[in-house]
Structure formats: structure tokens, C-alpha cells
Coordinates of C-alpha atoms and ligand atoms in Angstrom, one line a residue:
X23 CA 12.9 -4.2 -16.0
X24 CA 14.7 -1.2 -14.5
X25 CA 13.1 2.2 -14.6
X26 CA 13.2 4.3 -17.8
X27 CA 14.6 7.6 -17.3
X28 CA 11.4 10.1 -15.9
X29 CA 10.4 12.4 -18.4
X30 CA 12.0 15.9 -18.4
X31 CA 9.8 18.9 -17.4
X32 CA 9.4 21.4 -20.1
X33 CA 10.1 24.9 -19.4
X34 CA 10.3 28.4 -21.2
X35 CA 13.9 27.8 -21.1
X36 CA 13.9 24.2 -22.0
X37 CA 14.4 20.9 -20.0
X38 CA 14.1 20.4 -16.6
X39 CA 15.3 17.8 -13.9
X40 CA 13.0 16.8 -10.6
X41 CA 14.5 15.7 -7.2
X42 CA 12.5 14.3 -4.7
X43 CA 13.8 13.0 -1.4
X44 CA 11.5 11.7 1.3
X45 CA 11.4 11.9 5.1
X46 CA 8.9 9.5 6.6
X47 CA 7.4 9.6 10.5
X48 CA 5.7 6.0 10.8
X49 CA 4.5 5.4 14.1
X50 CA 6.0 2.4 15.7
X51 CA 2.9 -0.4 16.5
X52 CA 3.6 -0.4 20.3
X53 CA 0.8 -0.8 22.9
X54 CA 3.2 1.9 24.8
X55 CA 5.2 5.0 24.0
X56 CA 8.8 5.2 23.7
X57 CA 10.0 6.0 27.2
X58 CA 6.9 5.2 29.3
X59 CA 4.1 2.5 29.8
X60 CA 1.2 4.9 29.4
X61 CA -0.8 3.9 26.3
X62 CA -0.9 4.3 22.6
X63 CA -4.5 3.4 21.4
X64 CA -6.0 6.0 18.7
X65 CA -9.1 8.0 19.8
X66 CA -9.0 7.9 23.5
X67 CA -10.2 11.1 25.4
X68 CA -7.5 14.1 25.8
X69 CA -5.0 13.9 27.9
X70 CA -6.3 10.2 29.5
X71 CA -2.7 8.0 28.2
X72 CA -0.6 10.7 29.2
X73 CA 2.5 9.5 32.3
X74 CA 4.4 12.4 34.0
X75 CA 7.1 11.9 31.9
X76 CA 5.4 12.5 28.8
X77 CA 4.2 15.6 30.6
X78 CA 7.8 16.9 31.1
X79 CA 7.5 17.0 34.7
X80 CA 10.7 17.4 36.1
X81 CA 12.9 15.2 37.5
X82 CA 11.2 12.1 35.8
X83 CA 13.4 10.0 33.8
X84 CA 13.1 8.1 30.4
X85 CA 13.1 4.4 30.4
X86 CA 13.4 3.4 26.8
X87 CA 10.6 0.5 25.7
X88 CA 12.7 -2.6 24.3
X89 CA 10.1 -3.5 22.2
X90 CA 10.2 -0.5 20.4
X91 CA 13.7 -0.9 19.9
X92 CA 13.2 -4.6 18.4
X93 CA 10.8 -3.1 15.8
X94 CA 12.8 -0.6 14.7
X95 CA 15.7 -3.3 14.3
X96 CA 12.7 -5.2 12.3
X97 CA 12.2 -2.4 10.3
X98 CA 16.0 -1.9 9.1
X99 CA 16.0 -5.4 8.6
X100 CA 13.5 -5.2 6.1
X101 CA 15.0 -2.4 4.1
X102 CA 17.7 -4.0 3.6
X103 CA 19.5 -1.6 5.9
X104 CA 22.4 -1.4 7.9
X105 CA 21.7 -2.0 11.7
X106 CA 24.1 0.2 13.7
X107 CA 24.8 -1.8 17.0
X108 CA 25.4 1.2 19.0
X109 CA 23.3 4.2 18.3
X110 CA 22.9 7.8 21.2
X111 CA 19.4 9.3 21.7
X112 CA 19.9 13.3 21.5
X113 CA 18.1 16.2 22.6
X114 CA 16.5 18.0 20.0
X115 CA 15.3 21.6 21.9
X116 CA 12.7 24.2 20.7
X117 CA 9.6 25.4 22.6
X118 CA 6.1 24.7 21.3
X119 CA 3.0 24.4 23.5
X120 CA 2.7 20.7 22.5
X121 CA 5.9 20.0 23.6
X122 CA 5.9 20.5 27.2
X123 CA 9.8 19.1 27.8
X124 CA 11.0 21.9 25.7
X125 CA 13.0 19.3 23.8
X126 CA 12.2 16.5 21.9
X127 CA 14.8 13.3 22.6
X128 CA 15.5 12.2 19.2
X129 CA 18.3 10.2 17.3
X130 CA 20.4 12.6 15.9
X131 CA 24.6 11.9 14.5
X132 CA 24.2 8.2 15.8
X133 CA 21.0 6.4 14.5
X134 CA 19.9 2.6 14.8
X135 CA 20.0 2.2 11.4
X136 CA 22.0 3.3 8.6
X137 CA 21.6 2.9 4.6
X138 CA 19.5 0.9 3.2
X139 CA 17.4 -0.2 -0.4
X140 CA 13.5 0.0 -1.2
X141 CA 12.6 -2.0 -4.9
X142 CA 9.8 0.8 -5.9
X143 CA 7.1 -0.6 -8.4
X144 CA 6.4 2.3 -10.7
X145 CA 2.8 1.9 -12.7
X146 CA 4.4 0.9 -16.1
X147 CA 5.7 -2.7 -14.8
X148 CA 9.2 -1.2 -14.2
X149 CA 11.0 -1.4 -10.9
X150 CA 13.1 1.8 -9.1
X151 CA 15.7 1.0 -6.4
X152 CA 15.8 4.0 -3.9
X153 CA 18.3 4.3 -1.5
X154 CA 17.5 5.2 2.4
X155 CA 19.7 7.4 4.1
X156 CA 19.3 6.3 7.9
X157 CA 16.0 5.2 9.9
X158 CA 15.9 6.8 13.8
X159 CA 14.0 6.2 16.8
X160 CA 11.8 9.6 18.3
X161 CA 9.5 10.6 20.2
X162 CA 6.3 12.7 18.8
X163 CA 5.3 16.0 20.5
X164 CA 1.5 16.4 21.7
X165 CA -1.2 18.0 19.3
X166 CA -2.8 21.7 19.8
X167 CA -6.6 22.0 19.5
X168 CA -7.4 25.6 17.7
X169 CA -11.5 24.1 17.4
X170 CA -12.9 23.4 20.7
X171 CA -12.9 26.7 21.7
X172 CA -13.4 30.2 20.2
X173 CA -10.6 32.1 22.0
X174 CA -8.5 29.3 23.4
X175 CA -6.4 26.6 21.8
X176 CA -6.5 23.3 24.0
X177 CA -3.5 20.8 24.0
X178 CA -4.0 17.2 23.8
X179 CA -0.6 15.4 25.2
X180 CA -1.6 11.3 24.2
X181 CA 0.6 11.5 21.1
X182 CA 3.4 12.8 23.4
X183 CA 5.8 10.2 23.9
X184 CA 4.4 7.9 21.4
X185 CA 7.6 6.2 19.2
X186 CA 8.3 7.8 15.5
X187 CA 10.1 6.0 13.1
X188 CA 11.9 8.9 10.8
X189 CA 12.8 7.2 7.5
X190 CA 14.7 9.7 5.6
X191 CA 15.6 8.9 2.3
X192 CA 18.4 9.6 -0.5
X193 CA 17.5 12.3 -3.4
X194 CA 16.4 9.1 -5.7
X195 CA 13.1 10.1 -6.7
X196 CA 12.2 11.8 -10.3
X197 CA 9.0 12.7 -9.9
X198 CA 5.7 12.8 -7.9
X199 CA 4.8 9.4 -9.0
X200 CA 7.5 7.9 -8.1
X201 CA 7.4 9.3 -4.8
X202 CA 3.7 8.0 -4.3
X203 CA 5.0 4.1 -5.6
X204 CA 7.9 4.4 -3.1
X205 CA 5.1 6.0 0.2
X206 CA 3.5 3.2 -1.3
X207 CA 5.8 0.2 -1.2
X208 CA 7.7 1.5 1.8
X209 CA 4.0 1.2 3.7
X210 CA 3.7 -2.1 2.5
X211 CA 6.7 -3.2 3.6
X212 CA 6.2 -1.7 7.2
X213 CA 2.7 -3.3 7.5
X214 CA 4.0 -6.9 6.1
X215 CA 6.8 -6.4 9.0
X216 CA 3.9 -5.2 12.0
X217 CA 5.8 -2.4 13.0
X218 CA 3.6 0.3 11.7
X219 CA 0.0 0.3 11.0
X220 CA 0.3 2.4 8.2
X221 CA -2.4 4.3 8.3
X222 CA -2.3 7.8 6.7
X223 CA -5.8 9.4 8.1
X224 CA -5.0 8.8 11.6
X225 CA -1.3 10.4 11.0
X226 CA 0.5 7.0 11.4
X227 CA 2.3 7.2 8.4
X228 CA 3.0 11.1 7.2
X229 CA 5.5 12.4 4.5
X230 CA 7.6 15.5 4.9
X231 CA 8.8 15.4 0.7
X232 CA 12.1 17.5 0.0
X233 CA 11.6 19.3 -3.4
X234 CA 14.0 20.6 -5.6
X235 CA 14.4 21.3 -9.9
X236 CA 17.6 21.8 -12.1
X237 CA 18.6 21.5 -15.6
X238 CA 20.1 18.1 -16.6
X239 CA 23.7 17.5 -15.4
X240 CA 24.0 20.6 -13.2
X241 CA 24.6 20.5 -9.4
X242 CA 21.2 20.0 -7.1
X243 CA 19.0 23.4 -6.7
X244 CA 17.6 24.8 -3.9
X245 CA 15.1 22.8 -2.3
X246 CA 12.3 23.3 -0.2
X247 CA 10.6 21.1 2.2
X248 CA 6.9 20.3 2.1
X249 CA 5.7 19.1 5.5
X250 CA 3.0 16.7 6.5
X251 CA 1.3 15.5 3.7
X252 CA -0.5 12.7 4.8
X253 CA -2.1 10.8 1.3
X254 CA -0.2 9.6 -1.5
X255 CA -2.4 11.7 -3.9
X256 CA -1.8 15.2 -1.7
X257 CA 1.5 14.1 -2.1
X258 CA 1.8 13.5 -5.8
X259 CA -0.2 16.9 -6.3
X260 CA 2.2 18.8 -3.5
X261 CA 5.0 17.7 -5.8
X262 CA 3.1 18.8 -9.2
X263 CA 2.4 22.3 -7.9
X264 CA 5.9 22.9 -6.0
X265 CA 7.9 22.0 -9.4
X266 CA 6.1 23.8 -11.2
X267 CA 6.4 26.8 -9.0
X268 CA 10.1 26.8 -8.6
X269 CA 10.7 26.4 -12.5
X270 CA 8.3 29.8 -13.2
X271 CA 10.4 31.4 -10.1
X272 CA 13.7 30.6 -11.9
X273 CA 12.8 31.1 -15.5
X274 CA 11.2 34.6 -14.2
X275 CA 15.2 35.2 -12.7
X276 CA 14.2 34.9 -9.4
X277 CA 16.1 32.3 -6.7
X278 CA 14.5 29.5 -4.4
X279 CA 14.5 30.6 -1.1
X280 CA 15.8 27.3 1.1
X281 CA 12.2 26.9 3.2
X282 CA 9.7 25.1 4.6
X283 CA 6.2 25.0 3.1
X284 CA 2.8 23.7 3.7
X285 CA 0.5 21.6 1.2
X286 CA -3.5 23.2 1.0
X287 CA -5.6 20.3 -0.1
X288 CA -8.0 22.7 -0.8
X289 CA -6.3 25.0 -3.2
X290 CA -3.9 21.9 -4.2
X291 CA -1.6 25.0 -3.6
X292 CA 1.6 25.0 -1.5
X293 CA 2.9 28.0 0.5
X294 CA 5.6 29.5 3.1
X295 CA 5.5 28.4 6.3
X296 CA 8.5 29.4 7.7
X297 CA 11.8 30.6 5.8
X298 CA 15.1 29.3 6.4
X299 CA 16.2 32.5 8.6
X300 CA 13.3 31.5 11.0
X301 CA 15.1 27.9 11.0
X302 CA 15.3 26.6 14.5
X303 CA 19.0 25.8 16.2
X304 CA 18.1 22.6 17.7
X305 CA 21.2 22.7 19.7
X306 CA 20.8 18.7 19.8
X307 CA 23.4 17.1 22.7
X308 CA 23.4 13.3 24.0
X309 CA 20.5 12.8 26.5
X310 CA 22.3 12.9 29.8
X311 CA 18.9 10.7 30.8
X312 CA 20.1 7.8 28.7
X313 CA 23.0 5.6 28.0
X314 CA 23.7 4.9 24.5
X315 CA 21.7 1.9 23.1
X316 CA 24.0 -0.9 22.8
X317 CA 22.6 -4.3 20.8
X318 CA 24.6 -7.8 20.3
X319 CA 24.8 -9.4 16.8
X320 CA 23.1 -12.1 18.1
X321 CA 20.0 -9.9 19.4
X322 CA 19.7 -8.8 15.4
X323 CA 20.4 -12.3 14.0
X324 CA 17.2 -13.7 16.0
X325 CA 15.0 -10.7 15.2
X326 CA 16.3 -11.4 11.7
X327 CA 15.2 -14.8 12.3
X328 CA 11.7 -14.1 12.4
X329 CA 11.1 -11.9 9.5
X330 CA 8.2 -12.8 7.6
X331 CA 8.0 -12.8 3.9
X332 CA 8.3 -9.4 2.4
X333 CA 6.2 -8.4 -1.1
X334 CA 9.6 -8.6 -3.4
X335 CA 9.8 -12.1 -2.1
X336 CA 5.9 -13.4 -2.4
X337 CA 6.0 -11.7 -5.7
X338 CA 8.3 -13.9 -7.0
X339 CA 7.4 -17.2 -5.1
X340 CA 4.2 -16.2 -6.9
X341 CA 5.3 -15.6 -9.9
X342 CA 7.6 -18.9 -10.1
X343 CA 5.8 -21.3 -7.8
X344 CA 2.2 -20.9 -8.6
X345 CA 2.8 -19.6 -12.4
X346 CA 1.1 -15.9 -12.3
X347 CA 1.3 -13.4 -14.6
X348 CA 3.7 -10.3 -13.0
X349 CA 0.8 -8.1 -13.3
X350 CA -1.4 -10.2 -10.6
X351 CA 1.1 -11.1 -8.5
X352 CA 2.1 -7.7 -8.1
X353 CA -1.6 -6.8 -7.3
X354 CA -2.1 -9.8 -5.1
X355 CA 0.8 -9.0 -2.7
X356 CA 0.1 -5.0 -2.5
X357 CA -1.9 -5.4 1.0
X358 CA -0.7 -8.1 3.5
X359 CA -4.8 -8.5 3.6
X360 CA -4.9 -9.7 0.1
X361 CA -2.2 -12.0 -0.2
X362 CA -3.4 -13.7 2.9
X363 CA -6.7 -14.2 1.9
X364 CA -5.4 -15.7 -2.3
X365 CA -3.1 -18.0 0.1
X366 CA -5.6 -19.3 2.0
X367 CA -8.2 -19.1 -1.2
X368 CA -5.6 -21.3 -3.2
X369 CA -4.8 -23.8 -0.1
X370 CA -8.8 -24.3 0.4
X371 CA -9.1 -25.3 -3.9
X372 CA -5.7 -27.4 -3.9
X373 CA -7.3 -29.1 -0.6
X374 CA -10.7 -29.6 -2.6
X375 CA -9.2 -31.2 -6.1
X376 CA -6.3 -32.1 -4.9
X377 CA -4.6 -30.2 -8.3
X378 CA -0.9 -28.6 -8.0
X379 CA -0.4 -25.0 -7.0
X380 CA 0.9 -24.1 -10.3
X381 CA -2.0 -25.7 -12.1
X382 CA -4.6 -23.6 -10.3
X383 CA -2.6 -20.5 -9.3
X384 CA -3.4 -18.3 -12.3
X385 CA -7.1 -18.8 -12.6
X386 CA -7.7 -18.7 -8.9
X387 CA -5.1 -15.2 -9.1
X388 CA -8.1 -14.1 -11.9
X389 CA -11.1 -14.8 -9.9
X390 CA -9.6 -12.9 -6.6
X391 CA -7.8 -9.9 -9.0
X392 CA -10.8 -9.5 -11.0
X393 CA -14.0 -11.0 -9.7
X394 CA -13.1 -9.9 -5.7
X395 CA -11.4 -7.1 -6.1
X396 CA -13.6 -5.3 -9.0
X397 CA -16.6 -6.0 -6.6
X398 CA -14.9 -4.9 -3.6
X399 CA -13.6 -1.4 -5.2
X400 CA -16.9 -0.7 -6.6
X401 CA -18.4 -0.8 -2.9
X402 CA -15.7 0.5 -1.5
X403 CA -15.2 -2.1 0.5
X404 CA -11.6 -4.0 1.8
X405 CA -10.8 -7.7 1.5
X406 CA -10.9 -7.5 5.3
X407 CA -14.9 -6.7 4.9
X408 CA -15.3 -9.6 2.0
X409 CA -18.7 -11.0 2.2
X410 CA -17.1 -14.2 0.5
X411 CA -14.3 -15.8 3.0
X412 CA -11.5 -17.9 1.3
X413 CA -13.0 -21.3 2.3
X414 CA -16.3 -20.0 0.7
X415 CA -14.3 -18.9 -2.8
X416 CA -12.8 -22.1 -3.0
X417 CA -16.5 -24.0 -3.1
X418 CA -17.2 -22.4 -6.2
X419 CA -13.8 -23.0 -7.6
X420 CA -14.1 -26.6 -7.2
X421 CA -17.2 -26.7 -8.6
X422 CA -16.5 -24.6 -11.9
X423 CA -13.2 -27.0 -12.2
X424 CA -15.2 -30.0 -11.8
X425 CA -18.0 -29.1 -14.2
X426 CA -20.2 -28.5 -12.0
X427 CA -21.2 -25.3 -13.4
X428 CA -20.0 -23.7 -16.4
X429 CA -17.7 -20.3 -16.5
X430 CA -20.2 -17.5 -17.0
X431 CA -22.7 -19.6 -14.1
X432 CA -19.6 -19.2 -12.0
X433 CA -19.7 -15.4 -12.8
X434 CA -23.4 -15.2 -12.0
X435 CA -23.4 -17.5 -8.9
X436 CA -20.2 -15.5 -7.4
X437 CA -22.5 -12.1 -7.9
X438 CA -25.0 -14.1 -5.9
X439 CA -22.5 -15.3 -3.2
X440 CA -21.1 -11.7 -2.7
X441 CA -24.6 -10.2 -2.2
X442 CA -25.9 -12.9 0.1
X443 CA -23.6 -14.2 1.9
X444 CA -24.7 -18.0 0.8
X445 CA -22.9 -20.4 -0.2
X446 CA -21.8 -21.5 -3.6
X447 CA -23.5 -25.2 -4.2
X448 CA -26.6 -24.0 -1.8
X449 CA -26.8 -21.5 -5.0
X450 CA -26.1 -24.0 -7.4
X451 CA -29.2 -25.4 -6.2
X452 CA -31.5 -23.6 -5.7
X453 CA -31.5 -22.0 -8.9
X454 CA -30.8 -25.3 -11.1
X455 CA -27.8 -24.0 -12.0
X456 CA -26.1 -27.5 -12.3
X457 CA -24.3 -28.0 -16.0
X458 CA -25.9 -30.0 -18.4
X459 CA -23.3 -32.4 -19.4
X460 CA -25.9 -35.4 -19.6
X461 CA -25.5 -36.2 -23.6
X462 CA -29.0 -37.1 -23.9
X463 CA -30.7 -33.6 -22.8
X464 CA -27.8 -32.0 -24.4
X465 CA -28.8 -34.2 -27.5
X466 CA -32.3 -32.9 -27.7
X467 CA -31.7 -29.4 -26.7
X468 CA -28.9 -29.2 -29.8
X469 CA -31.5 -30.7 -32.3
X470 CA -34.3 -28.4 -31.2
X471 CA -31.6 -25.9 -31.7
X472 CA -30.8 -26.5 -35.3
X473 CA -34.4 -27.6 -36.2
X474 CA -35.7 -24.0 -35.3
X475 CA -32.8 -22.5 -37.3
X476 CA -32.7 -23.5 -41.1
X477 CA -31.3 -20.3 -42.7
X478 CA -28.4 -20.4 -40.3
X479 CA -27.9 -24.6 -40.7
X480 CA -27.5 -23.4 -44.9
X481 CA -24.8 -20.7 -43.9
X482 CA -22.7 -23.5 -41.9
X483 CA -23.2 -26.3 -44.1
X484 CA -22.3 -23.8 -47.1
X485 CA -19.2 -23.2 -45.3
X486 CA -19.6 -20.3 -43.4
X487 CA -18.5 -22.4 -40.1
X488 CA -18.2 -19.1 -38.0
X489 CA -21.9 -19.5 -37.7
X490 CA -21.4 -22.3 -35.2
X491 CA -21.3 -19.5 -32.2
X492 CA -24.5 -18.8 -33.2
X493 CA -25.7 -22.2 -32.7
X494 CA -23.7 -21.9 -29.4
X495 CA -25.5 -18.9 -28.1
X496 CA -28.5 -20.0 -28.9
X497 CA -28.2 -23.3 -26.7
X498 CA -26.8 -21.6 -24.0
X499 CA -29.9 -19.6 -23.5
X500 CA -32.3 -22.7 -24.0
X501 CA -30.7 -24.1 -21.2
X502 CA -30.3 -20.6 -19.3
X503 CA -26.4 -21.2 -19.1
X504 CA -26.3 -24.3 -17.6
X505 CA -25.1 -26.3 -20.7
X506 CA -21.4 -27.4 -21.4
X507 CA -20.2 -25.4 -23.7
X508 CA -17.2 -27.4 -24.5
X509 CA -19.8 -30.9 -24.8
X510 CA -22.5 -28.5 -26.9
X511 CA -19.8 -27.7 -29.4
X512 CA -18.7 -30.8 -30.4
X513 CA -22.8 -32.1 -30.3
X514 CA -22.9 -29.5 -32.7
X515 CA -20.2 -30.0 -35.1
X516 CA -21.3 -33.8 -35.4
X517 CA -25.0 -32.7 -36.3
X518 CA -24.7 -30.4 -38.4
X519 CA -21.7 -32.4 -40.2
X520 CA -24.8 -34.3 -41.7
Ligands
LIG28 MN1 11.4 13.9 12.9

């Protein structure tokens, strides 16, 4: 299903149109930094993973990290993109205490990669293809400290050097949730690839969002660029307020100055930061430092070679090889996490009954989407932290499809399992949780049952049959769950025939 066209936003002055382009820094999953060895790990004391190039001492020269290189080439790869097999690392200059170089090197008229497709999954089922502009490879500046210190600011140089990813792309989005579903699948994509952690709190992942509104048809407005937002829902509320504020400045008469602003989480307010007369003159020119990255087909045919499977494409196998609903299957494969534990969840049952993938796949996709998952977001908790491994799952599994215990015991017994850590037939157990299929208990239990219930025995044999749920009900708490329903019914139906 392709995307419906966004709603409008209403004005004074009538209808009006959103455009949202995004500019994405990911940080590139490298134990080192783009043109030196000297460490990337988060948290480390200041200053302690800092080499003299990162310094900007002078005379030190860049030597660019291949690895890096080969995830960026990943990257493209897995946004469908364009790999450019000769791309020129630029000098981006401007002074900032953070940056001690005074320049930046950068990717600027000749990136690694070009244009490329993300398939974004918007809430209501439908899917939105956005286009990407160009990916390219950078460097990140250092960080200043304004609160260690009352009247100094200190600068910590360990992100210096460290390797951006810049994924810029095309004016395709309509509105700010779309923009979080394409932050979202585009940091999906990146951690299914390995070449960025994706992780928004420690600034691996941070979104500068281009804003812009004008009527429908007309040529694109003024837009202003909101830097740094670094969660989906800042992001979503950046883009809420920003809209808002350029169609009162506009329907007031006023223009949209062309600048950059700054998000307040607090205020969920956005506001100048620096106008585009304050713009910087980068004066980028090829790095005299390097040679212009040069890469073979065949260097990019076996990187290609070892992509793993991306979301679109477990969706589907999903969807087609293991019969589950869209809706799952588009939960399940969300985090890598996830859809690695329902693999190895649905491996461990098929292992244990020996049943076909597409025989199990949709009840085993309900236990882990509704069970797992609803216990895990009520804690807080991720599928990483699971108190119930795969292997563990699948024990219960194969005892609910063997008949072992009945549905709602398997409900209570995984509530057990996910608060203590035991296992599912150890449960089984020790509580006498075994279902009663043994006719003859069953027999007794059903006749006890109906003996203790005359009124209700005249409604069904006066053909009010619905009452037979009552009888149901009542014999699943006689035998405190354990009973088979489907074996009760039919006990039932034959006794009270009579
Ligand atoms: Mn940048």
C-alpha cells in the first residue's frame, strides 16, 4: 500500500504544504577514528583516545582507516544507493575551540555515495519511499565542556577524529511523523548492516531536519534548519512547533528568514541560532593530505556479497515463508534484537515438534509480539535483557502444542517463567499444572459439574445451548485450568444431550 497523501495544515489563509528533508550524522562502528588508530569507545576520560593528528598538530598527516571506508560502502549498499568509485575528501575551514585543525576534512562535491531509496513504514500500515541525496565520509570535531567549571569552558578532543556518516536526504517527507518512521527505519537499517550503533543518547545517531511550508502546488518556501535533535519524539515535536511557526509568520505578512535554529526540549520551542548572514564560507578545497579514494567494482561486489538480510527483506520472508500477519512481521523485524531472538525461538519449537515453519510461525509471532514484548515494555526492559531465552520460550511452546498444558495455563506458566527465571515443564510441575485430558477424571469432573447445576442443565436442554460456556467455565475452575477445553466440551455436549 503506498502512502496516502499527508494531511494538509490548516491555516488562517487556508491549506498548507509541509517539507521535510533530513540530514543524518551516524557515527561509523569503528574501533578507530577516520584518519588515526587512536580509539573510539564511549565514556573514556577526556582527552585519553586523542593521537596528534586529531589534535591538529602540525605537520602530522591523515591516513584514512579502510575499514571505515568498507562500512560506508556497506552502508550505500544497503540504501540502495549509488556507490561512487572515486570520491575527494575536502577541507571544510571555520574556527571553533573544538576543532583544533581549524578545518574539518569532509566529503564535499565528490562523495562515496550518491542517490539512493529508504521504504519508510508509516503507522497506518502504508509504506513511503524517500529518496537520499548522497551519503559522505567526515570527521567529527571535539566537544566543549561549559559545566566543569564556573568560569572556564574545558574541551574534550575523543570525538575528534571519530568517522561521521552524513546522510542527507531528498525534500520527501510530509510531515513530522513521517520523518520519525524514516529516523526510524533508516536506524534500523544501519544497525541490521553493523555500521552504526544507532544510538541517539550517546549522539551516535543525530538529525539536523530542514523545515520548510507552502501552499499546494507552489514553488518550495524558505526553510530553516533545525540542528541536532537527537530523539525521534524531539524530532517529531521540533517539526510540529517550527511549521506551525513559519505559517503564523507568513499569514501575519512576514518572510522566513533562511536560518539555522535550535530545538529546547524543555520549552518544546525552537529558536535562532544563527541567521543566514552569520553563515559560514567554508571555503572547502581538496585535502592536499590525501589522494582521492579510488575503489574497484570488484572491492564493492564482495562487500556486497556479504550483506546480511535487511528488514524489507525478513519482512517479507516472514510474511510469505512462515505465514505472519503484516502487522507482526513488521514488529518482529523493527530491532535486529528481536528478529534474532523469534528466529532462534521458532528454530528451537520446529526442532522440538518437528512441525513446518509456516504451521507454527503465526502463533509463535503472537506469543513473542504479545506475551514478550507487552511484558518487556511494561518493565522497560529490551529483548536483549529477556529473563526467558529462545530455547527456554520454545519449552513452553511445545508443551501448549502437545497438550501438555492448556492455552490460558500457558499464559499463567509464561508469567511465572518471566518472573523466575525457571523453566517451563519444572513449572508445569510443580504446580500440577499438567492438562487433564484423561477421560475418566474429566468424566467425573463434567458430571459433578452438571449435577451441582440444575437450573442451568433446564436452560440448555430447553435450547438455550449458549449456556454450554457456562458449563465450560465452571469446569475449568474445578480443575483450576488444567482441563482440556476442547475434550470438556465435547464431554459436555454428550451429557447433557441425555
Ligand atoms: Mn556534517
Amino acid at each position: 500500500m503506498t502512502a496516502p497523501t499527508p494531511a494538509l495544515l490548516k491555516g488562517a489563509t487556508g491549506d498548507w504544504e509541509l517539507i521535510i528533508g533530513l540530514e543524518v550524522h551516524a557515527q561509523v562502528t569503528s574501533n578507530s577514528k577516520l584518519f588515526s588508530g587512536a580509539s573510539t569507545e564511549f565514556g573514556a576520560e577526556p582527552n585519553t583516545q586523542v593521537s596528534l593528528i586529531d589534535a591538529g598538530f602540525p605537520g602530522m598527516l591523515p591516513v584514512i582507516n579502510g575499514f571505515v571506508v568498507e562500512q560506508a560502502v556497506r552502508t550505500g549498499l544497503g540504501l540502495n544507493a549509488q556507490i561512487n568509485l572515486r570520491s575527494v575528501f575536502d577541507r571544510k575551514n571555520y574556527f571553533y575551540p573544538d576543532l583544533p585543525a581549524g578545518y574539518q576534512i569532509s566529503q564535499y562535491k565528490q562523495p562515496i555515495v550518491g542517490e539512493g531509496i529508504v521504504t519508510v513504514d508509516l503507522p497506518d500500515g502504508s509504506v513511503r519511499e524517500v529518496g537520499i541525496e548522497r551519503l559522505h565520509l567526515e570527521q567529527d570535531a571535539g566537544k566543549s565542556l561549559h559545566d566543569q567549571h564556573p568560569k572556564l569552558t574545558y574541551v574534550d578532543l575523543n570525538r575528534a577524529g571519530v568517522a561521521l556518516m552524513e546522510i542527507v536526504s531528498k525534500p520527501d517527507l510530509r510531515s513530522g511523523e513521517e520523518a520519525g518512521a524514516y529516523v526510524k527505519k533508516l536506524r534500523a537499517i544501519l544497525r541490521y548492516l553493523g555500521t552504526c550503533d544507532g544510538n541517539m543518547e550517546q549522539g551516535s545517531l543525530r538529525c539536523d531536519v530542514n523545515v520548510s511550508v507552502r501552499k499546494p502546488g507552489a514553488a518550495l518556501g524558505t526553510r530553516c534548519e533545525i540542528k541536532n535533535v537527537n530523539s525521534v519524539r524531539f524530532l517529531q515535536q521540533a517539526v510540529d512547533f517550527e511549521s506551525r511557526r513559519q505559517i503564523e509568520e507568513l499569514e501575519a505578512g512576514r518572510a522566513i528568514k533562511q536560518e539555522t535554529r535550535l530545538y529546547d526540549a524543555n520549552t518544546g520551542e525552537t529558536r535562532t541560532m544563527r541567521s543566514k548572514e552569520e553563515a559560514h564560507d567554508y571555503r572547502y578545497f581538496p585535502d592536499p593530505d590525501l589522494l582521492p579514494l579510488e575503489l574497484t567494482p570488484d572491492y564493492v561486489a564482495r562487500i556486497k556479497a556479504t550483506l546480511p538480510e535487511l528488514p524489507d527483506a525478513k519482512r517479507a520472508r516472514l510474511e510469505s515463508d512462515l505465514a505472519i500477519a503484516p502487522y507482526q512481521a513488521r514488529v518482529l523485524v523493527m530491532e535486529k534484537e528481536s528478529a534474532d531472538y523469534f528466529e532462534a525461538f521458532v528454530a528451537a519449537v520446529q526442532k522440538r515438534t518437528g512441525k513446518a515453519p509456516q504451521d507454527i510461525g503465526q502463533d509463535c509471532a503472537n506469543v513473542v509480539v504479545t506475551e514478550l514484548f507487552g511484558a518487556l515494555n511494561k518493565d522497560s526492559k529490551s529483548i536483549e535483557s529477556s529473563p526467558i531465552s529462545p530455547t527456554a520460550l520454545a519449552g513452553l511452546q511445545a508443551l501448549k502444542m502437545d497438550g501438555t498444558v492448556s492455552g490460558p495455563t500457558a499464559k499463567k506458566v509464561f508469567e511465572e517463567m518471566y518472573a523466575t527465571g525457571k523453566d517451563a515443564s519444572a513449572i508445569v510441575e510443580e504446580k500440577g499444572l499438567k492438562q487433564v485430558s484423561d477421560s475418566g477424571a474429566l468424566e467425573a469432573m463434567v458430571d459433578k459439574v452438571i449435577a451441582d447445576n440444575p437450573k442451568q442443565v433446564e436452560q440448555y436442554r430447553g435450547g438455550k445451548e449458549t449456556v454450554i460456556t457456562f458449563f465450560v467455565g465452571q469446569l475449568m475452575k474445578l480443575s483450576r485450568g488444567t482441563a482440556n477445553p476442547a475434550m470438556v466440551t465435547e464431554l459436555l455436549k454428550k451429557k447433557l444431550a441425555k
